[in-house]
Amino acid sequence: IMLRRLALCSRFKVATGSALSRISPHFTRAASQAKFPLTRTHGKSFAHRSELKHAKRIVVKLGSAVVTRGDECGLALGRLASIVEQVAVLQNQGREMMIVTSGAVAFGKQRLRHEILLSQSVRQALHSGQNQLKEMSVPVLEARACAAAGQSGLMALYEAMFTQYSTCTAQILVTNLDFHDDQKRRNLNSTLHELLRMNIVPIINTNDAVVPPPEPNSDLQGVNVISIKDNDSLAARLAVEMKADLLIALSDVEGLYDSPPGSDDAKLIDIFYPGDQQSITYGTKSRVGIGGMEAKVKAALWALQGGTSVVIANGTHPKVTGHVITDIVEGKKVGTFFSEVKPAGPTVEQQTEMARHGGRVLAALLPEQRSEIICHLADLLTEKKDDILAANKKDMEVAVSGGKLSPPMLKRLSLSTAKLNSLAIGLRQIAVSSRDSVGQVLRRTRVANNLELEQITVPIGVLLVIFESRPDCLPQVAALAIASGNALLLKGGKEASNTNQTLHQLTQEALSIHGVKDAVQLVSTHEEVEDLCRLDKMIDLIIPRGSSQLVRDIQRAAKGIPVLGHSEGICHVYIDSEASVDKAIKIIRDSKCDYPAACNAMETLLVHRDLLRTPVFDQIIDMLRVERVKIHAGPRFASYLTFSPSEVKSLRTEYGDLECCIEVVDSMQEAIDHIHKYGSSHTDVIVTENEETAEQFLQQLDSACVFWNASTRFSDGYRFGLGAEVGISTARIHARGPVGLEGLLTTKWVLKGDGHTVADFSEQGSMKYIHENIPVIQRSSS
């Protein structure tokens, strides 16, 4: 009854929509024309995933495994509802959506089984005259009969679901003859165009109740002929016939694999090209439906030849079903994308594999060889400075003319001779420290006679470093990766593309002296950051370097890969009642005004209550005013003032500019409590002449960096003597604070035996474990 009422509402809305169309045919779509033009030059598919967001006319094909339940009797209502929601969202954005659906047979099978069982139970009850029923068996149901019984219910369900989003639907049943007969094909084309014009979602299915067998010798023969054998071929034919921009084929697998899914070496193919089909080994068909992956690939290639882009993806995975269609349209790396344009260079997956292999060779080099590579890179930075600065000049000109970068970002983008010289000095420091990095024995223990256990340092594996604006980050991070024997994948911002390309070429030139050119890769393809974060089986650690928003986005996207970094740099300076005024002013000025955009710049100034209305406090305020620092008052500070600065909206604000918050505390302990509550565990400072107070502050505060009478700006790898840093970490595990060479290493245990000693774990084993620590002689870094 509910479905009938919803269907009536839907038909009423169709009529209303038609009336509006008669008044103004484009009334419901006028607002979207600028974003999605009505016509696109057809005959050429999209070359890259990032272009899919421009797709206007989209066909979504729902395979039998997507629509039906696991028992193949009835529909998977949850999956279907989430798919309907996504289609409705895209339709309401102004796109033209069409659905090719399976499910009539499964729905009909459910209905017919119910009717047969009910009929049998009534007949048996009448025949026996008793309530005890014999076991009933359901006969094998013929698919055409199931389709005839299920099609109306399937359509009623679609109507009811789409009605919830004020979206109208229309049912169209087709057979192979409807495409091979010219008049019928023109009629179908006209009907579909009229429905799309009226903002209605056509729902198309093969008329399985009367469908004829496929025509022989007419399967996939050119662009104009395709035999409609299943919904894959139907969707492909429909997409080409309607000049669709995109065909999304949802199945029960993630996409196309190079070998049957589930096999040990099976790898998901991100982008598939027409010439690659010879390298594919197909597995068995789906648990339901009459097609298979081979049929999907043939249909996809046929549609691609006709000018329609195709993506095959999983529509059954519970964690992604609710956004798989919208993710594909947004250009995210989901499923297998079919493209006729093969890039000249390797894919990002291939780059990662190359980097991993090169990194293992790099780690096997002698320490002196890795040091030599870094020193050669330092020399190249000064020898090739003219080439570097020329490339940087191009990036700066584009950035300035575009007007999209803020002054702090432009400052980060700019390189100079002084910066390059400073970079070269830092790299030589890393080269020296690299001699005592990989393979260093941290601990050696004699477990038993003729059995020694060692803990040694090893590389983490493959690092992905994502950075914005700062091209000088590239050689710094590359040097640290080389020193620690790690493979490196670099993703820089578009604003520094020319500079990054030049610096990467120099890095590979330096690596080539020992044959490890592939160990450092620069991602220059159309991959988005979120797509890179999905490579959890290939990347071991992600290090973001950029804005707090970038770091937060990466931390959310990298669900399966550890992220080393900090999302915010809310640094505090606490001025104790026993602080030196001269020291306080110098530290505050340097912490806030030296480089306000840095993550280690002061954002909140905590002042002891006893300093209010004293010359010390007045001098601090005067200095901030001279430096043109905008002051925001914390709640307690505002309560002390008659005419106060604007009260801060949040005590957890990272301003990143000449702005800061001032708040009042009653004691050192209250300052610690404030920092623990509102800080980001980055860098926090106490200014005091009382050594006991300072020691308590240093011990109790659990930030990554805690300073006494020093600027927050000292929280830096170069100032710490690390040569350079890959970033600053506020995590509670692994490395914390500025992360240099040691932070890119982990350890492994190595056990050396004589082959005769065995482990005895019995309660009264005869083996005697010694556990004697053997002194480790460290090599001198000098």
XYZ file of C-alpha atoms in Angstrom, residues 43-730:
688
model
C 33.379 11.140 -30.101
C 36.295 11.789 -27.718
C 36.272 10.423 -24.185
C 37.860 12.072 -21.166
C 41.605 11.484 -20.955
C 42.007 11.779 -17.168
C 39.926 11.033 -14.085
C 40.095 14.659 -13.003
C 37.980 15.562 -16.057
C 35.069 13.347 -14.982
C 33.676 16.156 -12.848
C 32.699 17.824 -16.129
C 30.535 14.881 -17.188
C 26.958 16.024 -17.813
C 25.170 12.957 -19.174
C 25.895 9.863 -17.080
C 24.692 6.262 -17.370
C 24.834 4.179 -14.172
C 24.666 0.436 -14.740
C 23.664 -1.663 -11.716
C 24.715 -5.292 -12.037
C 22.702 -8.183 -10.656
C 25.178 -8.680 -7.790
C 24.723 -5.032 -6.774
C 20.933 -5.022 -6.800
C 20.194 -8.474 -5.372
C 20.684 -9.915 -1.908
C 23.227 -12.575 -1.090
C 20.577 -15.315 -1.277
C 19.727 -14.158 -4.837
C 16.063 -13.877 -3.853
C 14.977 -10.293 -3.309
C 16.701 -6.928 -3.486
C 19.494 -5.405 -1.390
C 17.399 -2.447 -0.253
C 20.159 -0.685 1.694
C 22.563 -0.631 -1.258
C 19.804 0.371 -3.635
C 18.748 3.270 -1.389
C 22.290 4.668 -1.180
C 22.710 4.411 -4.961
C 19.387 6.188 -5.527
C 20.485 8.963 -3.181
C 23.729 9.517 -5.098
C 21.970 9.543 -8.467
C 19.427 12.037 -7.124
C 22.199 14.281 -5.771
C 23.929 14.341 -9.156
C 20.608 14.900 -10.931
C 19.891 17.877 -8.685
C 23.322 19.291 -9.530
C 22.081 19.664 -13.106
C 23.462 16.473 -14.614
C 21.412 14.109 -16.775
C 21.291 10.712 -15.123
C 20.155 7.387 -16.600
C 20.042 4.022 -14.849
C 20.404 0.604 -16.457
C 19.257 -1.842 -13.813
C 19.039 -5.535 -13.110
C 16.885 -7.015 -10.369
C 13.535 -7.840 -11.971
C 14.262 -11.583 -11.930
C 15.353 -11.557 -8.271
C 12.346 -9.459 -7.219
C 10.001 -11.697 -9.211
C 11.569 -14.849 -7.777
C 10.877 -13.541 -4.274
C 7.248 -12.743 -5.126
C 6.570 -16.012 -6.952
C 8.111 -18.145 -4.214
C 5.921 -16.410 -1.684
C 2.799 -16.917 -3.813
C 3.584 -20.591 -4.517
C 4.227 -21.387 -0.868
C 1.057 -19.606 0.176
C -0.975 -21.426 -2.509
C 0.477 -24.805 -1.557
C -0.216 -24.282 2.132
C -3.872 -23.431 1.413
C -4.331 -26.430 -0.864
C -2.722 -28.814 1.573
C -4.748 -27.460 4.466
C -7.990 -27.981 2.495
C -6.912 -31.406 1.304
C -5.929 -32.795 4.718
C -8.521 -30.946 6.751
C -5.895 -30.496 9.413
C -3.457 -27.740 10.343
C -0.454 -30.032 10.080
C 1.227 -29.427 6.745
C 3.545 -31.670 4.813
C 6.935 -30.420 3.692
C 6.549 -28.156 0.702
C 9.086 -27.794 -2.094
C 9.275 -24.788 -4.395
C 9.605 -25.722 -8.069
C 12.395 -24.295 -10.208
C 11.193 -20.910 -11.399
C 11.662 -19.898 -15.021
C 13.593 -16.628 -15.378
C 11.172 -15.029 -17.876
C 8.240 -15.628 -15.550
C 10.213 -14.154 -12.629
C 11.056 -11.084 -14.713
C 7.402 -10.606 -15.689
C 6.322 -10.845 -12.037
C 9.115 -8.660 -10.682
C 9.442 -5.772 -13.128
C 6.447 -3.769 -11.865
C 7.530 -4.162 -8.229
C 11.099 -3.169 -9.062
C 9.913 -0.024 -10.794
C 7.510 0.831 -7.965
C 10.416 0.575 -5.550
C 12.561 2.934 -7.641
C 9.683 5.414 -7.870
C 9.166 5.337 -4.113
C 12.867 5.885 -3.391
C 13.404 8.693 -5.914
C 10.251 10.457 -4.720
C 11.992 11.102 -1.407
C 14.392 13.387 -3.301
C 11.687 15.094 -5.405
C 13.046 13.277 -8.443
C 10.776 11.762 -11.088
C 11.469 8.485 -12.874
C 10.265 6.707 -16.011
C 10.484 3.019 -16.986
C 11.772 1.834 -20.364
C 12.030 -1.847 -21.340
C 14.068 -2.748 -24.408
C 15.227 -5.751 -26.393
C 17.947 -6.281 -28.917
C 15.518 -5.591 -31.774
C 14.835 -2.086 -30.457
C 18.394 -1.136 -31.381
C 18.675 -3.027 -34.656
C 15.449 -1.640 -36.108
C 16.179 1.937 -37.236
C 12.669 3.270 -36.561
C 12.516 1.730 -33.083
C 15.972 3.056 -32.272
C 14.965 6.566 -33.327
C 11.801 6.319 -31.228
C 13.811 5.186 -28.209
C 16.320 7.980 -28.702
C 13.554 10.578 -28.948
C 11.818 9.301 -25.817
C 14.983 9.349 -23.754
C 15.906 12.871 -24.867
C 12.428 14.132 -23.987
C 12.591 12.545 -20.524
C 15.997 14.076 -19.856
C 14.745 17.455 -21.039
C 11.959 17.259 -18.441
C 14.481 16.436 -15.647
C 13.255 12.830 -15.344
C 15.572 9.880 -14.611
C 14.970 7.085 -17.162
C 15.318 3.602 -15.663
C 16.111 1.108 -18.406
C 16.085 -2.681 -18.305
C 16.075 -5.475 -20.803
C 12.584 -6.872 -21.278
C 13.561 -10.271 -19.885
C 9.988 -11.571 -20.133
C 10.184 -11.619 -23.950
C 13.875 -11.025 -24.692
C 15.020 -12.908 -27.820
C 18.372 -14.687 -28.003
C 21.351 -12.564 -29.082
C 21.934 -12.292 -32.780
C 24.802 -14.476 -34.003
C 27.921 -12.888 -35.474
C 26.906 -9.394 -34.380
C 28.662 -9.126 -31.030
C 30.747 -5.983 -30.698
C 31.234 -5.585 -34.434
C 32.241 -1.930 -34.723
C 30.673 1.195 -33.298
C 27.224 0.776 -34.877
C 26.512 -2.836 -33.936
C 26.466 -4.484 -30.529
C 24.379 -7.480 -29.530
C 22.320 -6.801 -26.390
C 23.106 -9.972 -24.454
C 23.105 -8.555 -20.918
C 22.925 -5.239 -19.106
C 26.620 -4.576 -19.712
C 26.156 -4.530 -23.474
C 22.831 -2.698 -23.037
C 24.479 0.042 -20.959
C 27.315 0.406 -23.480
C 24.922 0.609 -26.430
C 22.676 3.072 -24.619
C 25.622 5.276 -23.577
C 26.891 5.541 -27.152
C 23.389 5.981 -28.577
C 22.683 8.854 -26.165
C 26.190 10.343 -26.495
C 26.734 9.984 -22.753
C 29.893 11.459 -21.252
C 30.363 8.727 -18.669
C 29.274 5.134 -18.068
C 29.629 3.860 -14.484
C 29.334 0.066 -14.340
C 28.857 -1.152 -10.766
C 29.666 -4.782 -10.015
C 30.730 -6.928 -7.035
C 34.492 -6.450 -7.578
C 36.696 -3.397 -7.039
C 37.374 -3.079 -10.743
C 39.511 -4.832 -13.323
C 42.441 -6.921 -12.097
C 45.391 -8.172 -14.125
C 44.508 -11.709 -12.956
C 41.453 -13.255 -11.255
C 40.614 -11.369 -8.016
C 41.646 -13.312 -4.952
C 44.747 -14.800 -6.525
C 48.017 -13.991 -4.777
C 49.458 -11.700 -7.440
C 46.216 -10.001 -8.514
C 46.573 -6.225 -8.765
C 43.804 -3.736 -9.351
C 44.269 -1.872 -12.613
C 43.770 1.838 -12.031
C 43.695 2.875 -15.712
C 42.999 0.452 -18.561
C 43.932 1.172 -22.173
C 42.488 -0.529 -25.277
C 45.824 -2.118 -26.091
C 46.165 -3.788 -22.681
C 43.492 -6.501 -22.982
C 46.022 -9.136 -24.015
C 47.657 -8.925 -20.586
C 44.438 -9.760 -18.677
C 43.477 -13.206 -17.369
C 39.761 -13.445 -16.621
C 38.279 -15.467 -13.786
C 34.819 -16.913 -13.189
C 31.570 -15.028 -13.646
C 29.622 -13.303 -10.888
C 27.449 -15.359 -8.521
C 24.411 -13.903 -10.292
C 23.753 -12.426 -13.701
C 24.733 -13.711 -17.104
C 27.728 -11.463 -17.718
C 31.230 -11.543 -16.347
C 34.292 -9.316 -16.211
C 35.214 -10.227 -19.771
C 31.766 -9.087 -20.957
C 32.153 -5.869 -18.968
C 35.557 -5.118 -20.474
C 34.346 -5.757 -24.033
C 31.311 -3.549 -23.485
C 33.463 -0.851 -21.845
C 35.944 -0.817 -24.720
C 33.079 -0.631 -27.204
C 31.608 2.365 -25.351
C 35.057 3.983 -25.149
C 35.440 3.588 -28.912
C 32.106 5.364 -29.253
C 33.310 8.373 -27.246
C 32.007 7.540 -23.748
C 34.340 7.331 -20.757
C 33.884 4.236 -18.585
C 34.594 3.325 -14.949
C 34.036 -0.181 -13.546
C 33.790 -0.191 -9.747
C 32.426 -2.063 -6.739
C 28.836 -1.265 -5.841
C 28.516 -3.816 -3.029
C 31.232 -2.836 -0.544
C 29.431 -1.562 2.586
C 32.074 1.084 3.356
C 32.054 2.709 -0.080
C 28.632 2.015 -1.556
C 27.204 5.201 -0.105
C 29.583 7.413 -2.096
C 31.082 5.304 -4.874
C 29.161 7.066 -7.682
C 29.797 10.591 -6.416
C 33.466 9.737 -5.777
C 33.857 8.602 -9.375
C 32.248 11.775 -10.718
C 34.511 13.863 -8.471
C 37.506 12.217 -10.144
C 38.678 10.148 -7.186
C 40.677 7.010 -7.776
C 37.875 4.447 -7.538
C 37.674 1.274 -9.614
C 39.164 0.990 -13.107
C 39.077 3.980 -15.437
C 39.116 3.254 -19.170
C 41.108 5.769 -21.193
C 42.333 5.989 -24.768
C 45.156 8.342 -23.767
C 48.117 6.494 -22.335
C 50.476 8.805 -20.403
C 54.052 9.039 -21.545
C 55.424 8.361 -18.066
C 54.721 5.656 -15.470
C 51.609 5.608 -13.286
C 51.906 6.569 -9.631
C 51.613 2.887 -8.688
C 54.498 2.073 -11.002
C 56.471 4.993 -9.585
C 55.921 3.670 -6.068
C 57.118 0.197 -7.073
C 60.173 1.724 -8.745
C 60.878 3.802 -5.650
C 60.567 0.777 -3.332
C 62.991 -1.248 -5.433
C 65.406 1.689 -5.678
C 65.102 2.324 -1.936
C 66.144 -1.232 -1.119
C 69.230 -0.868 -3.297
C 69.901 2.525 -1.675
C 69.694 1.004 1.819
C 72.209 -1.680 0.790
C 74.842 0.909 -0.204
C 77.736 1.692 2.066
C 77.190 4.691 4.373
C 79.996 6.512 2.588
C 78.212 6.040 -0.747
C 74.942 7.543 0.552
C 76.952 10.421 2.009
C 78.642 10.945 -1.355
C 75.248 11.190 -3.110
C 74.068 13.892 -0.683
C 77.301 15.870 -1.005
C 76.985 15.731 -4.786
C 73.415 17.050 -4.536
C 74.660 19.902 -2.326
C 77.261 20.759 -4.979
C 74.619 20.706 -7.719
C 72.457 23.203 -5.815
C 75.223 25.794 -6.099
C 76.576 24.776 -9.506
C 73.143 24.780 -11.148
C 71.732 27.739 -9.222
C 71.035 29.694 -12.418
C 68.820 26.889 -13.769
C 67.024 26.583 -10.427
C 66.411 30.314 -10.093
C 65.218 30.567 -13.711
C 62.634 27.827 -13.085
C 61.620 29.495 -9.821
C 61.198 32.817 -11.621
C 58.641 31.190 -13.958
C 56.678 29.861 -10.979
C 56.777 33.250 -9.244
C 55.538 35.070 -12.350
C 52.609 32.662 -12.708
C 51.790 32.920 -8.990
C 51.891 36.738 -8.949
C 49.810 37.080 -12.114
C 47.282 34.577 -10.793
C 46.903 36.482 -7.532
C 45.820 33.372 -5.640
C 48.763 33.056 -3.246
C 49.001 35.100 -0.056
C 52.196 37.082 0.694
C 53.446 34.420 3.174
C 52.906 31.694 0.540
C 54.745 33.770 -2.085
C 57.626 34.174 0.361
C 57.797 30.400 0.804
C 57.702 29.857 -2.956
C 60.562 32.238 -3.683
C 64.146 30.974 -3.877
C 67.347 32.998 -3.797
C 71.090 32.428 -3.972
C 71.262 32.786 -0.184
C 68.565 30.142 0.289
C 70.352 27.726 -2.022
C 73.670 28.253 -0.230
C 71.964 27.640 3.109
C 70.360 24.506 1.683
C 73.739 23.206 0.531
C 75.228 23.707 4.015
C 72.321 21.831 5.605
C 72.687 18.953 3.141
C 76.374 18.571 3.966
C 75.467 18.301 7.645
C 73.050 15.501 6.754
C 75.758 13.807 4.693
C 78.024 13.657 7.751
C 75.335 12.251 10.052
C 74.251 9.695 7.412
C 77.383 7.649 8.057
C 75.943 6.427 11.358
C 72.339 5.840 10.383
C 71.301 2.631 8.619
C 72.593 -0.596 10.138
C 73.639 0.901 13.450
C 73.541 -1.649 16.282
C 71.557 -0.176 19.169
C 71.615 -3.214 21.412
C 73.395 -6.561 21.474
C 72.402 -9.369 23.820
C 73.798 -12.901 24.315
C 70.572 -14.889 24.719
C 72.330 -18.218 25.175
C 75.648 -19.819 24.348
C 76.319 -19.326 20.619
C 73.139 -17.250 20.255
C 73.358 -13.438 19.929
C 70.493 -11.005 19.429
C 70.974 -7.559 17.860
C 68.653 -4.601 17.444
C 69.712 -2.571 14.423
C 68.387 0.516 12.652
C 66.682 0.089 9.273
C 64.732 2.366 6.899
C 60.961 2.690 7.320
C 60.347 1.859 3.648
C 58.471 4.118 1.216
C 57.820 7.686 2.345
C 55.220 9.943 0.749
C 55.954 13.614 1.397
C 53.291 16.108 0.338
C 54.325 19.742 0.466
C 52.933 23.123 -0.529
C 54.704 26.152 -1.967
C 58.174 25.495 -0.549
C 60.367 23.989 -3.300
C 63.402 24.089 -0.970
C 61.630 21.277 0.898
C 62.384 18.882 -1.973
C 66.207 18.649 -1.658
C 65.977 18.713 2.168
C 63.585 15.781 2.317
C 65.391 13.947 -0.474
C 68.676 14.209 1.432
C 67.091 12.879 4.617
C 65.499 9.986 2.701
C 68.816 9.140 1.023
C 70.680 9.292 4.342
C 68.160 6.961 5.983
C 67.932 4.576 3.011
C 64.235 5.239 2.445
C 62.415 5.301 -0.871
C 60.698 8.631 -1.465
C 57.571 9.708 -3.309
C 57.214 13.492 -3.588
C 54.014 15.398 -4.331
C 54.523 19.143 -4.610
C 52.069 21.935 -5.238
C 51.244 23.081 -8.761
C 52.467 26.571 -7.888
C 56.085 25.262 -7.743
C 55.938 22.755 -10.599
C 58.831 24.182 -12.634
C 61.145 24.529 -9.644
C 60.246 21.096 -8.303
C 60.910 19.503 -11.684
C 64.367 21.079 -11.880
C 65.287 20.140 -8.310
C 64.081 16.576 -8.835
C 66.215 16.221 -11.959
C 69.247 17.326 -9.951
C 68.356 14.841 -7.198
C 68.182 12.000 -9.714
C 71.480 13.153 -11.212
C 73.081 12.831 -7.776
C 71.492 9.419 -7.171
C 72.762 8.176 -10.531
C 76.389 8.193 -9.403
C 75.624 4.953 -7.527
C 72.842 3.635 -9.775
C 69.824 4.389 -7.549
C 68.093 7.018 -9.668
C 64.624 5.527 -9.122
C 64.720 5.759 -5.299
C 63.252 9.306 -5.349
C 60.157 9.869 -7.496
C 58.248 13.086 -8.185
C 54.510 12.643 -8.787
C 53.566 14.950 -11.638
C 50.429 13.168 -12.870
C 46.811 14.153 -12.186
C 46.633 12.217 -8.896
C 44.875 14.007 -6.063
C 46.186 13.814 -2.507
C 43.273 11.575 -1.466
C 44.135 9.123 -4.241
C 47.722 8.859 -3.039
C 46.502 8.240 0.505
C 44.665 5.137 -0.735
C 47.942 3.354 -1.594
C 48.089 1.760 1.847
C 49.730 -1.428 0.551
C 52.539 0.478 -1.129
C 53.349 3.462 1.125
C 54.626 3.087 4.704
C 54.527 6.659 6.044
C 52.985 9.957 4.910
C 54.593 13.242 5.900
C 52.551 16.366 5.061
C 54.293 19.732 4.974
C 51.985 22.672 4.498
C 48.946 24.354 5.957
C 47.073 22.940 8.925
C 44.145 22.311 6.572
C 46.354 20.174 4.308
C 47.546 18.123 7.274
C 43.999 17.600 8.569
C 42.805 16.546 5.114
C 45.615 14.001 4.824
C 45.030 12.640 8.324
C 41.381 12.061 7.432
C 42.164 10.526 4.031
C 45.020 8.239 5.126
C 42.993 5.664 7.003
C 45.473 2.847 6.479
C 48.811 4.712 6.447
C 50.497 6.378 9.460
C 50.808 10.168 9.161
C 53.717 12.022 10.755
C 52.898 15.653 11.353
C 50.819 18.176 13.209
C 47.460 19.543 12.174
C 47.881 22.790 14.125
C 50.670 24.875 15.624
C 49.002 26.590 18.563
C 52.135 27.610 20.465
C 52.045 29.378 23.839
C 54.438 31.691 25.655
C 53.817 31.977 29.407
C 55.255 35.078 31.166
C 55.738 34.169 34.819
C 55.529 36.691 37.652
C 59.330 36.389 38.055
C 60.161 36.935 34.402
C 62.827 39.326 33.148
C 61.161 42.105 31.167
C 64.007 42.301 28.639
C 63.944 38.545 28.022
C 60.151 38.507 27.818
C 60.012 41.251 25.178
C 62.751 39.659 23.045
C 61.189 36.201 23.227
C 57.669 37.435 22.445
C 58.874 39.572 19.540
C 60.857 36.717 17.977
C 58.141 34.120 18.639
C 55.361 36.191 17.056
C 56.924 38.673 14.658
C 59.919 36.935 13.067
C 57.785 34.697 10.821
C 54.124 34.773 11.895
C 53.062 32.256 9.219
C 55.339 29.521 10.601
C 53.839 26.633 12.542
C 56.197 27.391 15.450
C 55.093 31.020 15.806
C 53.413 32.073 19.058
C 49.623 32.238 18.877
C 48.669 32.735 22.556
C 50.466 34.817 25.190
C 49.719 33.785 28.770
C 50.462 36.454 31.386
C 50.593 35.966 35.155
C 47.894 38.017 36.880
C 50.453 39.856 39.069
C 51.975 41.474 35.952
C 48.773 43.275 34.944
C 48.903 47.072 35.339
C 52.683 46.953 35.778
C 55.399 48.540 33.609
C 56.375 45.026 32.445
C 52.956 44.412 30.935
C 52.789 47.916 29.461
C 56.113 47.423 27.690
C 54.937 44.110 26.220
C 51.748 45.729 24.883
C 53.700 48.697 23.482
C 56.094 46.355 21.663
C 53.211 44.399 20.088
C 51.582 47.636 18.940
C 54.834 48.871 17.405
C 55.117 45.546 15.548
C 51.480 45.998 14.405
C 50.296 42.800 16.021
C 46.515 42.639 16.337
C 45.567 41.596 19.858
C 42.581 39.435 20.786
C 41.553 39.260 24.428
C 40.879 36.003 26.195
C 37.769 35.888 28.441
C 39.648 36.570 31.691
C 41.843 39.269 30.177
C 38.765 40.997 28.735
C 37.119 41.059 32.182
C 40.000 43.182 33.544
C 39.651 45.853 30.851
C 37.144 48.670 30.440
C 37.977 49.123 26.768
C 39.290 45.789 25.603
C 40.418 44.461 22.220
C 37.981 42.192 20.442
C 37.288 39.137 22.572
C 38.633 35.960 21.042
C 36.076 33.581 19.534
C 38.153 30.522 20.364
C 41.243 29.890 22.464
C 42.250 27.175 19.967
C 43.008 29.551 17.083
C 46.101 29.386 14.886
C 46.289 32.873 13.365
C 49.313 32.421 11.100
C 49.637 36.212 10.841
C 50.476 39.270 12.962
C 47.700 38.426 15.407
C 47.699 36.770 18.807
C 45.531 36.122 21.834
C 46.411 37.375 25.323
C 44.998 35.586 28.340
C 45.554 35.925 32.092
C 46.364 33.039 34.463
C 46.795 32.962 38.239
C 49.765 30.612 38.389
C 52.235 28.457 36.536
C 50.013 25.427 37.147
C 47.039 27.240 35.630
C 49.190 28.071 32.597
C 50.002 24.371 32.201
C 46.330 23.438 32.506
C 45.406 26.073 29.891
C 48.027 24.760 27.450
C 46.930 21.154 27.953
C 43.327 22.154 27.250
C 43.756 24.544 24.323
C 47.201 23.795 22.900
C 48.192 21.446 20.075
C 51.227 19.809 21.785
C 53.594 21.594 19.391
C 55.889 24.080 21.184
C 55.323 25.948 24.456
C 57.570 28.327 26.415
C 57.972 29.642 29.961
C 59.789 32.906 30.648
C 60.932 33.102 34.254
C 64.014 33.639 36.418
C 62.853 31.056 38.956
C 64.660 27.815 38.179
C 62.325 25.661 40.301
C 59.248 27.046 38.548
C 60.872 26.492 35.169
C 61.788 22.871 35.963
C 58.223 22.114 37.059
C 56.927 23.624 33.796
C 59.394 21.588 31.719
C 58.534 18.342 33.513
C 54.746 18.648 33.708
C 53.996 19.976 30.229
C 53.694 17.157 27.669
C 54.139 19.084 24.421
C 56.626 17.858 21.814
C 58.898 20.863 22.491
C 59.054 22.695 25.846
C 61.446 25.662 26.250
C 62.670 27.845 29.111
C 63.612 31.419 28.265
C 63.814 30.702 24.532
C 61.700 31.614 21.504
C 59.197 29.138 20.052
C 60.973 29.661 16.723
C 63.815 27.438 17.933
C 61.526 24.468 17.288
C 63.227 23.745 13.996
C 65.333 20.907 12.639
C 68.094 23.201 11.382
C 68.339 25.027 14.741
C 68.326 21.668 16.538
C 71.371 20.635 14.540
C 69.506 18.012 12.516
C 70.667 19.548 9.228
C 67.065 19.624 8.030
C 63.685 18.279 9.021
C 60.914 16.441 7.245
C 58.385 18.097 9.519
C 57.343 18.555 13.114
C 55.392 15.770 14.756
C 53.008 16.108 17.688
